[in-house]
Coordinates of C-alpha atoms in Angstrom, one line a residue:
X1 CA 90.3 -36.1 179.0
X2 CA 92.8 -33.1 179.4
X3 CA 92.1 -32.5 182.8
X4 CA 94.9 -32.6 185.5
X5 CA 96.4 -35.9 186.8
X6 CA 94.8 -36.4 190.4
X7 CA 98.2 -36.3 192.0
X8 CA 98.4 -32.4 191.2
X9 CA 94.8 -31.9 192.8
X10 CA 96.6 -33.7 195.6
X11 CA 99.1 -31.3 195.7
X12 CA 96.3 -28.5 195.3
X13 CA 93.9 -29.7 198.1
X14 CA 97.0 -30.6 200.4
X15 CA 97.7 -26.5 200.2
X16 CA 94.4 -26.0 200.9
X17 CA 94.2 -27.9 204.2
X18 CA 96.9 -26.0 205.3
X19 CA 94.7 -23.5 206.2
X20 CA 91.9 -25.3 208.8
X21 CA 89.9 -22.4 208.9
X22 CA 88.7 -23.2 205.1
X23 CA 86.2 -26.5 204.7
X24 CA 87.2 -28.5 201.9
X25 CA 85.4 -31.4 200.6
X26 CA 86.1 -34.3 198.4
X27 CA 83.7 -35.4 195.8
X28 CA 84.6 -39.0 193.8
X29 CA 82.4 -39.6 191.0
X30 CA 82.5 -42.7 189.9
X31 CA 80.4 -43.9 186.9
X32 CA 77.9 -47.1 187.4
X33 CA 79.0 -50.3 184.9
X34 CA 80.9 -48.0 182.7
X35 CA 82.6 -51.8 182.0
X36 CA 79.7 -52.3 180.1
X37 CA 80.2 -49.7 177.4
X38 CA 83.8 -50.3 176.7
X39 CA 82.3 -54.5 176.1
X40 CA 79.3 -53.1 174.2
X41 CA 80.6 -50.6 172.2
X42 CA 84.4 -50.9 172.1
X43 CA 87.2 -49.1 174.0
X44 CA 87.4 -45.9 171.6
X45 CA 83.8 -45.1 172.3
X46 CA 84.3 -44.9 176.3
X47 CA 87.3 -42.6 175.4
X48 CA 84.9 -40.3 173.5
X49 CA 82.6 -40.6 176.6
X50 CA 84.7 -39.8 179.0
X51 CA 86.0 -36.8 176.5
X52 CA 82.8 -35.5 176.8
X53 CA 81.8 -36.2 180.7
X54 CA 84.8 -34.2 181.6
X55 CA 83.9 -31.1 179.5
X56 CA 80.2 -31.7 181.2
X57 CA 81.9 -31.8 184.7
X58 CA 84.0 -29.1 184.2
X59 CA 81.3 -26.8 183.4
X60 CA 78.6 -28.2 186.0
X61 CA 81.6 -27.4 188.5
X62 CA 81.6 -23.8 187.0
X63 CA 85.0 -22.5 188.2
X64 CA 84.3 -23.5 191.7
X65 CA 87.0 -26.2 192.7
X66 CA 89.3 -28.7 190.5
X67 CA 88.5 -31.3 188.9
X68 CA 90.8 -34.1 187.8
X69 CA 90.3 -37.9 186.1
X70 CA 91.1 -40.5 189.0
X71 CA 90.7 -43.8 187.3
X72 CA 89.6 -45.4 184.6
X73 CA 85.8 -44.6 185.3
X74 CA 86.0 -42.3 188.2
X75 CA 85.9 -38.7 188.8
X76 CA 87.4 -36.2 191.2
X77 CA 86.5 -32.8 192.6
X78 CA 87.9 -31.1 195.6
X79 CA 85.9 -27.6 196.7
X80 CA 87.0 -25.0 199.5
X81 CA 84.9 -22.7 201.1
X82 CA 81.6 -24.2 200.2
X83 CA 79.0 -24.8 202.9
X84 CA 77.0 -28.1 202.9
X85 CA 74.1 -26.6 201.4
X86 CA 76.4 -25.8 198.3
X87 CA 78.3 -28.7 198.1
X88 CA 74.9 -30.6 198.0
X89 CA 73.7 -28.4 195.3
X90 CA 76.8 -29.1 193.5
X91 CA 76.8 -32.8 193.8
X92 CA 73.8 -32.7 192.4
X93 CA 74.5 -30.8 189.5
X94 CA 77.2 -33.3 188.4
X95 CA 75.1 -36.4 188.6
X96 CA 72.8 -34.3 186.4
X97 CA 75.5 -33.8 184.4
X98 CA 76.3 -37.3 183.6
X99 CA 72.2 -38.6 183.8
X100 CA 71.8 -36.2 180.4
X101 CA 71.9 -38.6 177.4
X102 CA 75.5 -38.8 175.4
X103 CA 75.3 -38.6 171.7
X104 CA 78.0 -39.3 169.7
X105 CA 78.8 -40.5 165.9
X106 CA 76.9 -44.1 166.1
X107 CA 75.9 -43.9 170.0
X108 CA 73.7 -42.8 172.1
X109 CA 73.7 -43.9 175.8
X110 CA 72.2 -43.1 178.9
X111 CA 74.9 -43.2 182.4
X112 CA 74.0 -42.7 185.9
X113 CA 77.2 -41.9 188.9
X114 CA 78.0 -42.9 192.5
X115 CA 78.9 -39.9 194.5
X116 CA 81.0 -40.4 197.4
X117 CA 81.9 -37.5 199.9
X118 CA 84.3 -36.8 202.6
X119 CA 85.0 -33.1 204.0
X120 CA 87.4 -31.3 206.4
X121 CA 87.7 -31.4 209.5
X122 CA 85.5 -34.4 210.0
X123 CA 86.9 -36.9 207.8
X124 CA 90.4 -36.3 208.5
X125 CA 92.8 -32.9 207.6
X126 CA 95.1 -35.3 205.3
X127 CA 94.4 -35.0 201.5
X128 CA 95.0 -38.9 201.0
X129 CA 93.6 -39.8 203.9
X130 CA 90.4 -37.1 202.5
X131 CA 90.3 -39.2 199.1
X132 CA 90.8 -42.5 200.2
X133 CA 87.7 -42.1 202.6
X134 CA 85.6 -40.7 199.3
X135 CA 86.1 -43.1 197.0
X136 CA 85.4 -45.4 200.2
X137 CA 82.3 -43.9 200.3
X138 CA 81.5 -43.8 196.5
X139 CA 81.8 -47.7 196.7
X140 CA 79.7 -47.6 199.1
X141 CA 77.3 -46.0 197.2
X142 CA 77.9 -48.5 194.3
X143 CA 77.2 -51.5 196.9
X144 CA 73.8 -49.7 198.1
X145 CA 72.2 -50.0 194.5
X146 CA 74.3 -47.5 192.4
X147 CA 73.1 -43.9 191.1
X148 CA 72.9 -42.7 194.4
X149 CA 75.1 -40.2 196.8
X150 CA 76.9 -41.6 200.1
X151 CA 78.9 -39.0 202.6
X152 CA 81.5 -41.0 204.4
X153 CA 80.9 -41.8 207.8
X154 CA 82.0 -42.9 211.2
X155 CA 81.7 -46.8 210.5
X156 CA 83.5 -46.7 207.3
X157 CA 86.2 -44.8 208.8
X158 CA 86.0 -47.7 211.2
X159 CA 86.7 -50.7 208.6
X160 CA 89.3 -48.8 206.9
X161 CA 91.1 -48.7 210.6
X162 CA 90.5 -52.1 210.6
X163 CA 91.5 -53.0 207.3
X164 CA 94.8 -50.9 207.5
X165 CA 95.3 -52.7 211.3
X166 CA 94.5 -56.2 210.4
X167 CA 96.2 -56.3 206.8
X168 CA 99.2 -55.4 208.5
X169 CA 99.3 -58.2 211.1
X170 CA 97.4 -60.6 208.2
X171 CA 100.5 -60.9 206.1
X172 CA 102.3 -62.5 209.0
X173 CA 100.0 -64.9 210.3
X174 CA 101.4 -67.9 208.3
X175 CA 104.8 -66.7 209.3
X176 CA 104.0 -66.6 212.9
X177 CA 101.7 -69.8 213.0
X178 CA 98.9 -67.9 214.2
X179 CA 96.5 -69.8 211.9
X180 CA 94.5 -73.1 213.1
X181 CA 92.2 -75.2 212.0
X182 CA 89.4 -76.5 214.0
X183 CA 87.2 -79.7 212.9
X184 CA 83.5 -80.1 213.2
X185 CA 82.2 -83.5 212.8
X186 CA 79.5 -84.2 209.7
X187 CA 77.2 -87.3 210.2
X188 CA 75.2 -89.3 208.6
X189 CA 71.7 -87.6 209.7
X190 CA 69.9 -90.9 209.1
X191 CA 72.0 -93.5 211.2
X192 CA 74.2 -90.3 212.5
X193 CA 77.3 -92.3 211.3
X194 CA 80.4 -90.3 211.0
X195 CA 81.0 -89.0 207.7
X196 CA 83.5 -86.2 207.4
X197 CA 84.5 -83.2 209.0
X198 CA 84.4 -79.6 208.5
X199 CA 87.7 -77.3 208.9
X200 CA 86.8 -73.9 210.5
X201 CA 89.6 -71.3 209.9
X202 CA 90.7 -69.2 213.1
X203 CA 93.3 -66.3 213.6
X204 CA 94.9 -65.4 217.0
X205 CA 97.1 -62.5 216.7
X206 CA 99.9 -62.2 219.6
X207 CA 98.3 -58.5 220.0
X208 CA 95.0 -58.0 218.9
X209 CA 93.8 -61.9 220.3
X210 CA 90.8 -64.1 218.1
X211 CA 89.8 -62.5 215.0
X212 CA 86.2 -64.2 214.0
X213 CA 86.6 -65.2 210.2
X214 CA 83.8 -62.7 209.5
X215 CA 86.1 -59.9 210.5
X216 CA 89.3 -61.1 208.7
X217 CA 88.1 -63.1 205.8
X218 CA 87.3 -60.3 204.1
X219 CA 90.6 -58.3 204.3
X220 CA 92.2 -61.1 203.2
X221 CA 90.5 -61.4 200.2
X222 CA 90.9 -57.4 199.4
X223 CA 94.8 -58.3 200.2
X224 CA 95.2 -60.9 198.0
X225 CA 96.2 -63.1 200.5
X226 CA 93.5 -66.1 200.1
X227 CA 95.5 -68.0 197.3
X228 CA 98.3 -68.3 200.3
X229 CA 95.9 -68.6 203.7
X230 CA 93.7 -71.6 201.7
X231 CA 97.3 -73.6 201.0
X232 CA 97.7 -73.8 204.0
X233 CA 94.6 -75.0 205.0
X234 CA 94.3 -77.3 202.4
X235 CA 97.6 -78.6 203.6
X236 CA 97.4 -78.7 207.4
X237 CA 93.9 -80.6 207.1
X238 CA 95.6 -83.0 205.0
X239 CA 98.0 -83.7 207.3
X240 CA 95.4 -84.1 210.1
X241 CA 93.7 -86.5 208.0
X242 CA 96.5 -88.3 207.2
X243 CA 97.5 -88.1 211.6
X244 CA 94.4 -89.8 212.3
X245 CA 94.4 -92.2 209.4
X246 CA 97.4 -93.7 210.6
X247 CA 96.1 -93.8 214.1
X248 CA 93.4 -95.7 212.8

């Protein structure tokens, strides 16, 4: 695209926080089932796509902030000194930017973005911490329906506490043998005849006590840690099968 790599806005909005005096905000652009065109169309096309979205948002940002590529399909933009009502007008002017139809050689396609937002002070004074939260939001914005803007907010900043807290004590359950399985009879509704059980996964963490599946599930599945936490239920209900077959 021949924009800057993201680690240099980074670097630029990280000198920018310096001074707290200065809002800054955070815009990640990310573009709705861009998947789609590289499987419809082919893998050089989205390269001329994105070629031309980031000449488009370059000049819908208009000299006022940096711009840089931050994934395959995703946009950056960090802005000082802009007050809400312009930072609005200018997130607006870059989903505009990408909504206008794309014309190339043998294509023509329409796109629509996700805009997530985070800002300084009150999503954090950290330039990762600023990012993380904005692509946070952007996803969010993808899981509410796509083509729409989401500002981060207090009960995001709340599962990404949690995430960071519970991942971290997570990867040691096994380890620690905080895992257990309880078992919830099945019968037979007719002559209510035993026929099974279910296994219901719980965590209890030596410092943050019973975690409720709903909570921890979740995270686990983000980690990667499911193929590892489903072993070993798979093999501690076998074994309690195999305890209570031999006890008859």
């Amino acid at each position: 695209t021949g924009l800057p790599h993201h680690l240099l806005l980074e670097h630029a909005l990280a000198e920018v926080l310096r001074h707290p005096v200065v809002p800054a905000s955070v815009l990640v652009i990310g573009l709705d089932r861009f998947q789609l065109v590289n499987a419809s169309v082919g893998h050089p096309t989205g390269d001329d796509v994105l070629q031309r979205l980031a000449i488009r948002l370059q000049l819908a940002l208009g000299g006022r902030g940096r711009i840089s590529r931050f994934a395959g399909d995703e946009f950056v933009v960090t802005v000082a000194g802009l007050s809400p009502v312009a930072v609005q007008e200018l997130r607006d002017r870059l989903r505009a930017a990408v909504a206008e139809p794309i014309e190339g050689h043998d294509y023509r396609l329409l796109l629509t973005a996700s805009v997530g937002i985070s800002r300084s002070p009150e999503h954090g004074t950290d330039a990762k911490n600023l990012l993380q939260r904005a692509e946070a939001a952007m996803s969010q914005a993808k899981q509410e329906g796509r083509d729409r803007i989401c500002e981060f907010s207090l009960i995001q900043m709340e599962k990404l506490e949690d995430r960071l807290l519970l991942g971290n004590h997570l990867r040691d359950a096994i380890r620690l043998n905080e895992l257990t399985l309880f078992y919830q009879p099945q019968h037979d509704a007719v002559d209510q005849r035993l026929t099974g059980f279910e296994a219901l996964l719980r965590w209890n963490n030596g410092q943050l006590g019973e975690g409720p599946p709903n909570r921890f599930i979740p995270i686990a599945e983000a980690l990667g840690l499911m193929p590892e936490i489903g072993k070993w239920v798979f093999d501690s209900a076998c074994r309690q099968v195999r305890e209570w077959l031999d006890r008859g």
